[in-house]
């Protein structure tokens, strides 16, 4: 397994270009199952999770072509409807295949996505909504077996605003008979991006980006061209890194309107944050003020940036309180940050961080995607030698070419090939 080795103490300076959003690309690729014909998707990031969903869809009969960040997706001839355990277990977002397969083929067999490091990650709200649309769903031998001759429009209320749940049901509803209303829907930017793609295919959707989405079923869809929004979590990760290293970085190709909560919090730390149309400039403060964080659904502070911001607070002045309200176990990075000298106390879904003067380098282990990003950031400022971040296959799921992007900003960082397991 590869590791990343970082020598801390080098302020980041320069320009970094943000890749397309993983969490927009995954539903967009899944949506190509809804109709035959060559879709062209642009801004697709080169990530492990993208390779995973492509592998699963190829087993269903989808054909992929393309180079760089352009992906041509053709699901003319679907020959299967099963997403196998050995691939689904590596990426929970495979559940996004359920809605489109049911809509297109009337059947789907998807391995139940297990939990992951950050929580149980149930999909009860996805299944409940599909049943209300007339799907017959039963779980056996670790698989979701779903059938529906023709999905019907329904009035769906999500107990919790689930991002992939909203995406899954939106895709199931676009060719259902009648109208589907999603209430308490998630309104993350990735939802709006998917709705824009579905409308480009001929779907009839109103209200995406709000908590009530209305989908009027249509008879036919057509292939489309769509450009994925930039990755707000990658952009936020670089913004935090700039503040942490007392750097001076221009994060280009991002959407400032997707990062309002983080910009506000970074300004409170004393960082200088300037937003332009499609870029954000961050100049780190000499001394970092501590700031409290409560994660919330969009437009609140993103749970996917909590671990990275905690790395920043480990060397801030004073105390900061973190409240993680979205997932039940999203402090796994804390024990690894402690190995670097961080002073953090956990109490349920709250973590109290006492800022230290410095972190000290050490070998640490990544446990999930955003925890690994947090450890990379901490390594950028840890003193007294090199910090090694192990098990960085977690990182490769969601960050494209991250060590080269950091190196181009002046970080002393390299990837070392490790023994394959
Ligand atoms: C999406 O996960 C993202 N993944 C996550 O990003 C992100 O952290 C999360 O949304 C929250 O913003 C993708 O888009 C592929 P949820 P998702 O359903 O859809 C509960 C990353 O790092 N819930 O919005 O799985 C759930 O347990 C990943 O890129 C149910 O109870 O998250 C959680 O507490 C990590 N029943 C809350 O809702 C359900 O049926 C929000 O989860 C569904 C969800």
Short mmCIF file of C-alpha atoms and ligand atoms in Angstrom, two decimals:
data_model
loop_
_atom_site.label_atom_id
_atom_site.label_comp_id
_atom_site.label_asym_id
_atom_site.label_seq_id
_atom_site.Cartn_x
_atom_site.Cartn_y
_atom_site.Cartn_z
CA UNK A 1 0.00 0.00 0.00
CA UNK A 2 1.34 3.42 -0.96
CA UNK A 3 2.11 6.11 1.56
CA UNK A 4 2.59 9.87 1.32
CA UNK A 5 5.66 11.42 2.99
CA UNK A 6 5.55 15.11 3.92
CA UNK A 7 8.21 17.41 5.33
CA UNK A 8 6.34 20.18 7.13
CA UNK A 9 7.06 23.88 7.49
CA UNK A 10 6.73 25.13 3.92
CA UNK A 11 4.01 27.79 3.32
CA UNK A 12 1.90 27.03 0.24
CA UNK A 13 2.12 29.69 -2.44
CA UNK A 14 0.75 29.92 -5.98
CA UNK A 15 -2.25 28.74 -7.97
CA UNK A 16 -4.13 25.44 -7.85
CA UNK A 17 -6.88 24.31 -10.26
CA UNK A 18 -9.80 22.41 -8.79
CA UNK A 19 -11.01 19.19 -10.44
CA UNK A 20 -14.62 18.22 -11.13
CA UNK A 21 -16.72 17.14 -8.15
CA UNK A 22 -16.62 13.43 -7.24
CA UNK A 23 -20.06 13.71 -5.65
CA UNK A 24 -21.54 15.26 -8.79
CA UNK A 25 -19.74 12.94 -11.22
CA UNK A 26 -20.98 9.73 -9.57
CA UNK A 27 -24.74 10.48 -9.91
CA UNK A 28 -24.18 11.96 -13.39
CA UNK A 29 -22.54 8.75 -14.60
CA UNK A 30 -25.30 6.67 -12.98
CA UNK A 31 -27.94 8.84 -14.73
CA UNK A 32 -26.57 7.69 -18.11
CA UNK A 33 -28.28 4.33 -17.40
CA UNK A 34 -31.67 6.02 -17.87
CA UNK A 35 -31.45 6.05 -21.64
CA UNK A 36 -29.43 4.69 -24.55
CA UNK A 37 -27.18 6.80 -26.72
CA UNK A 38 -23.82 8.50 -26.15
CA UNK A 39 -23.82 10.99 -23.29
CA UNK A 40 -20.78 13.29 -23.08
CA UNK A 41 -19.73 14.30 -19.57
CA UNK A 42 -17.00 16.91 -19.04
CA UNK A 43 -15.06 17.75 -15.89
CA UNK A 44 -14.94 14.12 -14.75
CA UNK A 45 -12.15 13.73 -12.15
CA UNK A 46 -9.69 10.83 -12.46
CA UNK A 47 -10.47 9.11 -9.16
CA UNK A 48 -10.70 5.60 -7.76
CA UNK A 49 -14.44 5.94 -7.13
CA UNK A 50 -15.01 6.93 -10.77
CA UNK A 51 -13.11 3.81 -11.87
CA UNK A 52 -15.28 1.75 -9.51
CA UNK A 53 -18.64 2.97 -10.83
CA UNK A 54 -17.37 2.50 -14.40
CA UNK A 55 -16.37 -1.10 -13.60
CA UNK A 56 -19.81 -1.85 -12.19
CA UNK A 57 -21.64 -0.24 -15.12
CA UNK A 58 -19.47 -2.07 -17.66
CA UNK A 59 -20.75 -5.31 -16.09
CA UNK A 60 -24.27 -4.01 -16.78
CA UNK A 61 -23.41 -3.44 -20.45
CA UNK A 62 -22.50 0.24 -20.46
CA UNK A 63 -19.64 1.23 -22.79
CA UNK A 64 -17.26 4.03 -21.80
CA UNK A 65 -14.93 6.01 -24.06
CA UNK A 66 -13.05 9.24 -23.58
CA UNK A 67 -9.81 10.75 -22.40
CA UNK A 68 -8.73 13.22 -19.77
CA UNK A 69 -11.74 14.69 -18.03
CA UNK A 70 -14.15 13.95 -20.90
CA UNK A 71 -16.18 10.74 -20.60
CA UNK A 72 -18.53 9.33 -23.24
CA UNK A 73 -21.09 6.96 -21.70
CA UNK A 74 -23.29 4.68 -23.79
CA UNK A 75 -25.90 2.42 -22.18
CA UNK A 76 -27.60 1.40 -25.43
CA UNK A 77 -27.46 -2.30 -24.65
CA UNK A 78 -27.84 -3.10 -20.98
CA UNK A 79 -27.38 -6.83 -20.53
CA UNK A 80 -27.53 -7.18 -16.77
CA UNK A 81 -29.03 -5.50 -13.73
CA UNK A 82 -26.76 -6.67 -10.89
CA UNK A 83 -24.14 -4.63 -9.03
CA UNK A 84 -21.92 -7.21 -7.33
CA UNK A 85 -20.79 -7.18 -3.69
CA UNK A 86 -17.07 -7.21 -4.43
CA UNK A 87 -17.36 -3.84 -6.16
CA UNK A 88 -20.19 -2.25 -4.16
CA UNK A 89 -18.34 -2.91 -0.88
CA UNK A 90 -15.58 -0.56 -2.04
CA UNK A 91 -17.96 2.30 -2.78
CA UNK A 92 -21.28 2.88 -1.00
CA UNK A 93 -22.34 5.37 -3.66
CA UNK A 94 -23.07 2.35 -5.89
CA UNK A 95 -26.56 2.63 -4.40
CA UNK A 96 -27.04 5.43 -6.97
CA UNK A 97 -27.47 2.70 -9.62
CA UNK A 98 -30.71 1.48 -8.02
CA UNK A 99 -33.04 4.28 -9.12
CA UNK A 100 -31.92 4.49 -12.75
CA UNK A 101 -31.86 0.69 -13.22
CA UNK A 102 -35.39 0.38 -11.85
CA UNK A 103 -36.58 3.20 -14.10
CA UNK A 104 -34.88 1.80 -17.23
CA UNK A 105 -35.15 -2.00 -16.80
CA UNK A 106 -37.84 -2.43 -14.16
CA UNK A 107 -35.46 -4.49 -12.06
CA UNK A 108 -32.21 -4.15 -10.12
CA UNK A 109 -30.10 -6.31 -7.84
CA UNK A 110 -27.65 -4.21 -5.84
CA UNK A 111 -25.46 -5.47 -3.04
CA UNK A 112 -26.51 -3.78 0.19
CA UNK A 113 -23.85 -1.12 0.79
CA UNK A 114 -22.39 -1.83 4.18
CA UNK A 115 -21.53 0.87 6.66
CA UNK A 116 -18.20 2.59 6.54
CA UNK A 117 -15.74 4.16 8.95
CA UNK A 118 -17.89 7.27 9.47
CA UNK A 119 -21.16 5.58 10.26
CA UNK A 120 -23.82 2.93 9.63
CA UNK A 121 -24.89 4.75 6.45
CA UNK A 122 -28.39 3.22 6.20
CA UNK A 123 -30.39 3.45 2.95
CA UNK A 124 -33.84 2.98 4.46
CA UNK A 125 -35.04 6.33 3.08
CA UNK A 126 -34.02 5.35 -0.47
CA UNK A 127 -35.95 2.06 -0.22
CA UNK A 128 -39.00 3.56 1.50
CA UNK A 129 -39.38 6.13 -1.27
CA UNK A 130 -39.06 3.51 -4.04
CA UNK A 131 -41.69 1.32 -2.39
CA UNK A 132 -44.02 4.34 -2.29
CA UNK A 133 -43.44 4.60 -6.06
CA UNK A 134 -44.66 1.00 -6.50
CA UNK A 135 -41.39 -0.89 -6.39
CA UNK A 136 -41.36 -4.38 -4.90
CA UNK A 137 -38.18 -4.59 -2.78
CA UNK A 138 -36.86 -7.45 -0.72
CA UNK A 139 -33.48 -7.93 0.90
CA UNK A 140 -31.85 -11.33 0.94
CA UNK A 141 -28.34 -12.74 1.05
CA UNK A 142 -26.96 -9.20 1.37
CA UNK A 143 -28.63 -7.96 -1.79
CA UNK A 144 -31.43 -5.49 -2.55
CA UNK A 145 -33.76 -7.19 -5.06
CA UNK A 146 -36.02 -4.56 -6.60
CA UNK A 147 -38.72 -4.84 -9.29
CA UNK A 148 -41.19 -2.38 -10.74
CA UNK A 149 -43.08 -2.81 -14.00
CA UNK A 150 -43.61 0.94 -14.15
CA UNK A 151 -42.76 3.29 -11.31
CA UNK A 152 -45.54 5.66 -10.30
CA UNK A 153 -45.21 9.23 -9.09
CA UNK A 154 -45.48 9.59 -5.29
CA UNK A 155 -45.40 12.17 -2.51
CA UNK A 156 -42.11 11.45 -0.70
CA UNK A 157 -41.02 12.96 2.64
CA UNK A 158 -37.42 12.36 3.68
CA UNK A 159 -37.09 12.15 7.49
CA UNK A 160 -33.51 13.33 6.95
CA UNK A 161 -32.34 15.37 3.92
CA UNK A 162 -30.32 12.57 2.31
CA UNK A 163 -28.03 13.60 -0.58
CA UNK A 164 -27.81 10.31 -2.50
CA UNK A 165 -31.37 9.48 -1.43
CA UNK A 166 -32.60 12.65 -3.12
CA UNK A 167 -30.48 11.90 -6.20
CA UNK A 168 -31.64 8.26 -6.39
CA UNK A 169 -35.35 9.09 -6.21
CA UNK A 170 -35.01 12.03 -8.59
CA UNK A 171 -33.51 9.62 -11.19
CA UNK A 172 -36.22 7.00 -10.49
CA UNK A 173 -38.95 9.62 -10.90
CA UNK A 174 -38.00 11.25 -14.21
CA UNK A 175 -39.84 8.62 -16.33
CA UNK A 176 -42.35 7.47 -13.68
CA UNK A 177 -46.07 7.67 -14.40
CA UNK A 178 -47.29 10.98 -12.94
CA UNK A 179 -45.67 13.48 -10.60
CA UNK A 180 -43.26 12.85 -7.72
CA UNK A 181 -42.75 15.44 -4.98
CA UNK A 182 -39.68 15.19 -2.74
CA UNK A 183 -40.11 17.08 0.53
CA UNK A 184 -37.26 17.76 2.97
CA UNK A 185 -35.01 17.00 -0.01
CA UNK A 186 -31.28 17.65 0.22
CA UNK A 187 -30.22 20.87 -1.50
CA UNK A 188 -26.48 20.35 -1.91
CA UNK A 189 -25.05 21.83 -5.17
CA UNK A 190 -24.57 18.31 -6.52
CA UNK A 191 -28.36 17.80 -6.48
CA UNK A 192 -28.92 20.90 -8.62
CA UNK A 193 -26.15 19.79 -10.98
CA UNK A 194 -27.79 16.37 -11.45
CA UNK A 195 -31.18 18.00 -12.05
CA UNK A 196 -29.64 20.23 -14.72
CA UNK A 197 -28.22 17.16 -16.46
CA UNK A 198 -31.55 15.28 -16.23
CA UNK A 199 -33.39 18.30 -17.69
CA UNK A 200 -30.85 18.38 -20.53
CA UNK A 201 -31.94 14.77 -21.17
CA UNK A 202 -35.57 15.92 -21.39
CA UNK A 203 -36.70 15.48 -17.77
CA UNK A 204 -39.21 17.89 -16.21
CA UNK A 205 -37.91 18.93 -12.77
CA UNK A 206 -38.67 22.02 -10.65
CA UNK A 207 -37.19 23.12 -7.32
CA UNK A 208 -33.81 21.36 -7.36
CA UNK A 209 -31.59 23.22 -4.92
CA UNK A 210 -34.48 23.79 -2.54
CA UNK A 211 -36.03 21.40 0.01
CA UNK A 212 -39.01 20.63 -2.25
CA UNK A 213 -38.40 19.10 -5.67
CA UNK A 214 -41.22 18.30 -8.11
CA UNK A 215 -40.59 15.82 -10.92
CA UNK A 216 -43.20 15.37 -13.67
CA UNK A 217 -42.64 11.98 -15.34
CA UNK A 218 -41.92 12.09 -19.09
CA UNK A 219 -42.14 9.28 -21.66
CA UNK A 220 -38.76 9.63 -23.28
CA UNK A 221 -35.29 10.86 -22.47
CA UNK A 222 -32.37 11.51 -24.80
CA UNK A 223 -28.61 11.46 -24.33
CA UNK A 224 -27.02 14.79 -23.37
CA UNK A 225 -23.79 16.71 -22.90
CA UNK A 226 -23.10 17.98 -19.37
CA UNK A 227 -20.21 19.62 -17.52
CA UNK A 228 -19.79 18.63 -13.87
CA UNK A 229 -19.52 21.36 -11.22
CA UNK A 230 -16.12 21.82 -9.55
CA UNK A 231 -15.35 19.91 -6.36
CA UNK A 232 -16.21 22.21 -3.44
CA UNK A 233 -14.62 19.82 -0.94
CA UNK A 234 -11.31 19.70 -2.83
CA UNK A 235 -11.41 23.51 -3.11
CA UNK A 236 -12.15 23.80 0.62
CA UNK A 237 -9.32 21.42 1.46
CA UNK A 238 -6.83 23.69 -0.37
CA UNK A 239 -8.32 26.82 1.23
CA UNK A 240 -7.79 25.34 4.70
CA UNK A 241 -4.26 24.22 3.74
CA UNK A 242 -3.40 27.78 2.69
CA UNK A 243 -4.60 29.16 6.03
CA UNK A 244 -2.85 26.39 7.99
CA UNK A 245 0.57 26.89 6.36
CA UNK A 246 0.35 30.70 6.53
CA UNK A 247 0.40 30.50 2.75
CA UNK A 248 -0.90 32.62 -0.13
CA UNK A 249 -2.92 30.53 -2.57
CA UNK A 250 -5.32 31.17 -5.44
CA UNK A 251 -7.85 28.32 -5.70
CA UNK A 252 -9.05 28.50 -9.32
CA UNK A 253 -12.01 26.94 -11.13
CA UNK A 254 -14.17 26.75 -7.99
CA UNK A 255 -17.65 28.06 -7.14
CA UNK A 256 -17.46 30.57 -4.23
CA UNK A 257 -21.26 30.28 -3.81
CA UNK A 258 -20.68 26.62 -2.82
CA UNK A 259 -18.20 27.60 -0.10
CA UNK A 260 -19.83 30.46 1.81
CA UNK A 261 -19.80 28.71 5.21
CA UNK A 262 -16.10 27.83 4.95
CA UNK A 263 -15.14 31.32 3.73
CA UNK A 264 -16.90 32.82 6.75
CA UNK A 265 -15.17 30.47 9.19
CA UNK A 266 -11.74 30.98 7.64
CA UNK A 267 -12.17 34.75 7.93
CA UNK A 268 -12.92 34.28 11.63
CA UNK A 269 -9.54 32.50 12.01
CA UNK A 270 -7.87 35.67 10.75
CA UNK A 271 -7.18 34.44 7.22
CA UNK A 272 -7.67 36.91 4.37
CA UNK A 273 -10.28 35.37 2.05
CA UNK A 274 -11.10 37.09 -1.24
CA UNK A 275 -13.65 35.69 -3.69
CA UNK A 276 -13.75 36.30 -7.41
CA UNK A 277 -16.24 34.85 -9.94
CA UNK A 278 -14.57 31.47 -10.26
CA UNK A 279 -11.75 31.52 -7.73
CA UNK A 280 -11.02 32.16 -4.09
CA UNK A 281 -7.78 33.64 -2.74
CA UNK A 282 -6.64 32.67 0.77
CA UNK A 283 -3.78 34.30 2.68
CA UNK A 284 -3.01 32.59 5.95
CA UNK A 285 -2.79 34.60 9.21
CA UNK A 286 0.39 34.88 11.25
CA UNK A 287 -1.58 33.65 14.24
CA UNK A 288 -4.66 31.42 13.78
CA UNK A 289 -7.71 32.28 15.92
CA UNK A 290 -9.77 29.34 17.18
CA UNK A 291 -13.32 28.99 15.81
CA UNK A 292 -16.24 26.69 16.73
CA UNK A 293 -17.70 24.43 14.00
CA UNK A 294 -21.09 22.74 13.73
CA UNK A 295 -21.56 20.62 10.61
CA UNK A 296 -24.92 20.99 8.83
CA UNK A 297 -26.51 20.15 5.50
CA UNK A 298 -25.81 22.72 2.73
CA UNK A 299 -25.49 25.70 2.94
CA UNK A 300 -24.19 25.06 6.47
CA UNK A 301 -20.62 23.96 7.19
CA UNK A 302 -19.98 20.77 5.20
CA UNK A 303 -19.37 17.59 7.18
CA UNK A 304 -16.85 16.66 4.46
CA UNK A 305 -14.66 19.60 5.55
CA UNK A 306 -14.85 18.96 9.31
CA UNK A 307 -11.73 16.79 9.59
CA UNK A 308 -9.66 19.21 7.50
CA UNK A 309 -10.76 22.23 9.56
CA UNK A 310 -9.93 20.33 12.74
CA UNK A 311 -6.33 19.97 11.52
CA UNK A 312 -6.26 23.78 11.28
CA UNK A 313 -7.64 24.21 14.79
CA UNK A 314 -5.01 21.90 16.33
CA UNK A 315 -2.50 24.77 15.99
CA UNK A 316 -4.88 27.69 16.59
CA UNK A 317 -4.83 29.99 19.62
CA UNK A 318 -7.31 28.82 22.27
CA UNK A 319 -10.10 26.23 22.21
CA UNK A 320 -12.52 25.25 19.46
CA UNK A 321 -15.63 23.08 19.78
CA UNK A 322 -16.63 20.80 16.92
CA UNK A 323 -20.16 19.40 16.69
CA UNK A 324 -20.66 16.71 14.03
CA UNK A 325 -24.42 16.55 13.38
CA UNK A 326 -24.53 14.58 10.08
CA UNK A 327 -22.66 11.31 10.79
CA UNK A 328 -22.41 9.42 14.05
CA UNK A 329 -18.73 8.47 13.91
CA UNK A 330 -16.82 11.10 12.02
CA UNK A 331 -13.99 11.75 14.49
CA UNK A 332 -11.76 8.83 13.50
CA UNK A 333 -9.09 11.28 12.40
CA UNK A 334 -8.79 12.47 16.03
CA UNK A 335 -6.69 9.53 17.27
CA UNK A 336 -4.27 10.00 14.37
CA UNK A 337 -4.08 13.78 14.89
CA UNK A 338 -3.25 13.06 18.53
CA UNK A 339 -0.24 11.01 17.32
CA UNK A 340 1.00 14.28 15.83
CA UNK A 341 0.61 15.98 19.21
CA UNK A 342 -2.89 17.43 18.86
CA UNK A 343 -4.84 18.01 22.09
CA UNK A 344 -8.41 16.88 21.39
CA UNK A 345 -11.11 15.53 23.72
CA UNK A 346 -14.13 13.72 22.31
CA UNK A 347 -17.51 13.60 24.02
CA UNK A 348 -20.14 11.92 21.86
CA UNK A 349 -20.64 13.97 18.71
CA UNK A 350 -18.56 16.82 20.08
CA UNK A 351 -14.79 17.30 20.01
CA UNK A 352 -12.98 19.99 21.99
CA UNK A 353 -9.70 21.03 20.37
CA UNK A 354 -7.10 22.88 22.42
CA UNK A 355 -4.73 24.65 20.05
CA UNK A 356 -1.05 23.73 20.46
CA UNK A 357 1.97 25.75 19.41
CA UNK A 358 3.04 23.07 16.97
CA UNK A 359 2.51 19.52 15.78
CA UNK A 360 5.34 16.99 15.68
CA UNK A 361 5.86 14.64 12.74
CA UNK A 362 4.94 10.96 13.10
CA UNK A 363 3.73 8.00 11.04
CA UNK A 364 -0.10 8.03 10.87
CA UNK A 365 -2.79 5.96 9.19
CA UNK A 366 -5.65 7.11 6.97
CA UNK A 367 -9.04 5.57 7.82
CA UNK A 368 -11.44 7.27 5.41
CA UNK A 369 -11.36 9.78 2.59
CA UNK A 370 -11.63 13.06 4.46
CA UNK A 371 -9.69 11.86 7.52
CA UNK A 372 -6.76 11.16 5.17
CA UNK A 373 -6.98 14.73 3.83
CA UNK A 374 -6.87 16.00 7.41
CA UNK A 375 -3.66 14.05 8.07
CA UNK A 376 -2.03 15.39 4.90
CA UNK A 377 -2.83 18.94 6.04
CA UNK A 378 -1.43 18.28 9.53
CA UNK A 379 1.72 16.84 7.94
CA UNK A 380 2.20 20.11 6.04
CA UNK A 381 2.93 21.90 9.35
CA UNK A 382 4.25 19.09 11.61
CA UNK A 383 7.85 19.71 12.68
CA UNK A 384 10.83 17.55 13.51
CA UNK A 385 11.09 15.32 10.48
CA UNK A 386 8.83 13.77 7.90
CA UNK A 387 5.21 12.72 8.51
CA UNK A 388 4.16 9.50 6.78
CA UNK A 389 0.47 9.00 5.94
CA UNK A 390 -0.25 5.30 5.33
CA UNK A 391 -3.22 3.60 3.56
CA UNK A 392 -3.67 6.51 1.18
CA UNK A 393 -5.90 4.46 -1.11
CA UNK A 394 -8.60 6.22 0.93
CA UNK A 395 -7.27 9.56 -0.34
CA UNK A 396 -7.17 8.40 -3.97
CA UNK A 397 -10.92 7.78 -3.84
CA UNK A 398 -11.68 11.50 -3.75
CA UNK A 399 -8.64 13.61 -4.61
CA UNK A 400 -7.09 13.73 -8.07
CA UNK A 401 -3.30 13.92 -8.12
CA UNK A 402 -3.23 15.61 -4.71
CA UNK A 403 0.47 15.29 -3.94
CA UNK A 404 1.43 16.91 -7.27
CA UNK A 405 -1.05 19.73 -6.66
CA UNK A 406 0.45 20.36 -3.21
CA UNK A 407 4.02 20.04 -4.55
CA UNK A 408 3.26 22.67 -7.21
CA UNK A 409 2.34 24.99 -4.32
CA UNK A 410 5.71 24.45 -2.63
CA UNK A 411 4.96 21.55 -0.31
CA UNK A 412 7.72 19.01 0.27
CA UNK A 413 5.58 15.95 -0.39
CA UNK A 414 6.04 12.65 -2.23
CA UNK A 415 4.23 9.37 -2.75
CA UNK A 416 6.15 6.20 -1.98
CA UNK A 417 5.00 2.96 -3.52
CA UNK A 418 4.40 0.37 -0.83
CA UNK A 419 4.00 -3.42 -1.02
CA UNK A 420 0.67 -4.34 -2.61
CA UNK A 421 -1.55 -6.28 -0.23
C1 LIG B 1 -23.31 12.09 0.55
O1 LIG B 1 -23.39 10.87 1.25
C2 LIG B 1 -21.86 12.25 0.14
N1 LIG B 1 -21.48 11.16 -0.75
C3 LIG B 1 -20.97 12.25 1.39
O2 LIG B 1 -19.64 12.48 0.97
C4 LIG B 1 -21.41 13.40 2.30
O3 LIG B 1 -20.64 13.37 3.48
C5 LIG B 1 -22.90 13.25 2.63
O4 LIG B 1 -23.67 13.18 1.41
C6 LIG B 1 -23.42 14.42 3.46
O5 LIG B 1 -23.22 15.61 2.79
C7 LIG B 1 -21.86 11.22 -2.05
O6 LIG B 1 -22.52 12.15 -2.50
C8 LIG B 1 -21.42 10.09 -2.92
P1 LIG B 1 -26.71 11.30 3.33
P2 LIG B 1 -24.83 10.20 1.57
O7 LIG B 1 -27.62 10.27 2.79
O8 LIG B 1 -25.81 10.56 0.53
C9 LIG B 1 -28.68 9.40 7.16
C10 LIG B 1 -17.35 12.08 0.82
O9 LIG B 1 -16.46 12.19 1.66
N2 LIG B 1 -29.45 8.54 6.24
O10 LIG B 1 -26.97 12.74 2.96
O11 LIG B 1 -24.60 8.77 1.87
C11 LIG B 1 -27.21 9.08 7.15
O12 LIG B 1 -26.91 8.02 8.04
C12 LIG B 1 -18.66 11.45 1.22
O13 LIG B 1 -17.28 12.48 -0.37
C13 LIG B 1 -30.40 7.66 6.76
O14 LIG B 1 -30.60 7.58 7.97
O15 LIG B 1 -25.23 10.95 2.91
C14 LIG B 1 -26.59 10.38 7.62
O16 LIG B 1 -26.63 10.44 9.03
C15 LIG B 1 -18.64 10.95 2.64
N3 LIG B 1 -31.11 6.88 5.90
C16 LIG B 1 -27.53 11.45 7.05
O17 LIG B 1 -28.74 10.75 6.71
C17 LIG B 1 -30.94 6.94 4.54
O18 LIG B 1 -31.64 6.20 3.81
C18 LIG B 1 -27.03 12.14 5.79
O19 LIG B 1 -26.62 11.13 4.92
C19 LIG B 1 -29.97 7.83 4.03
C20 LIG B 1 -29.24 8.63 4.90
#
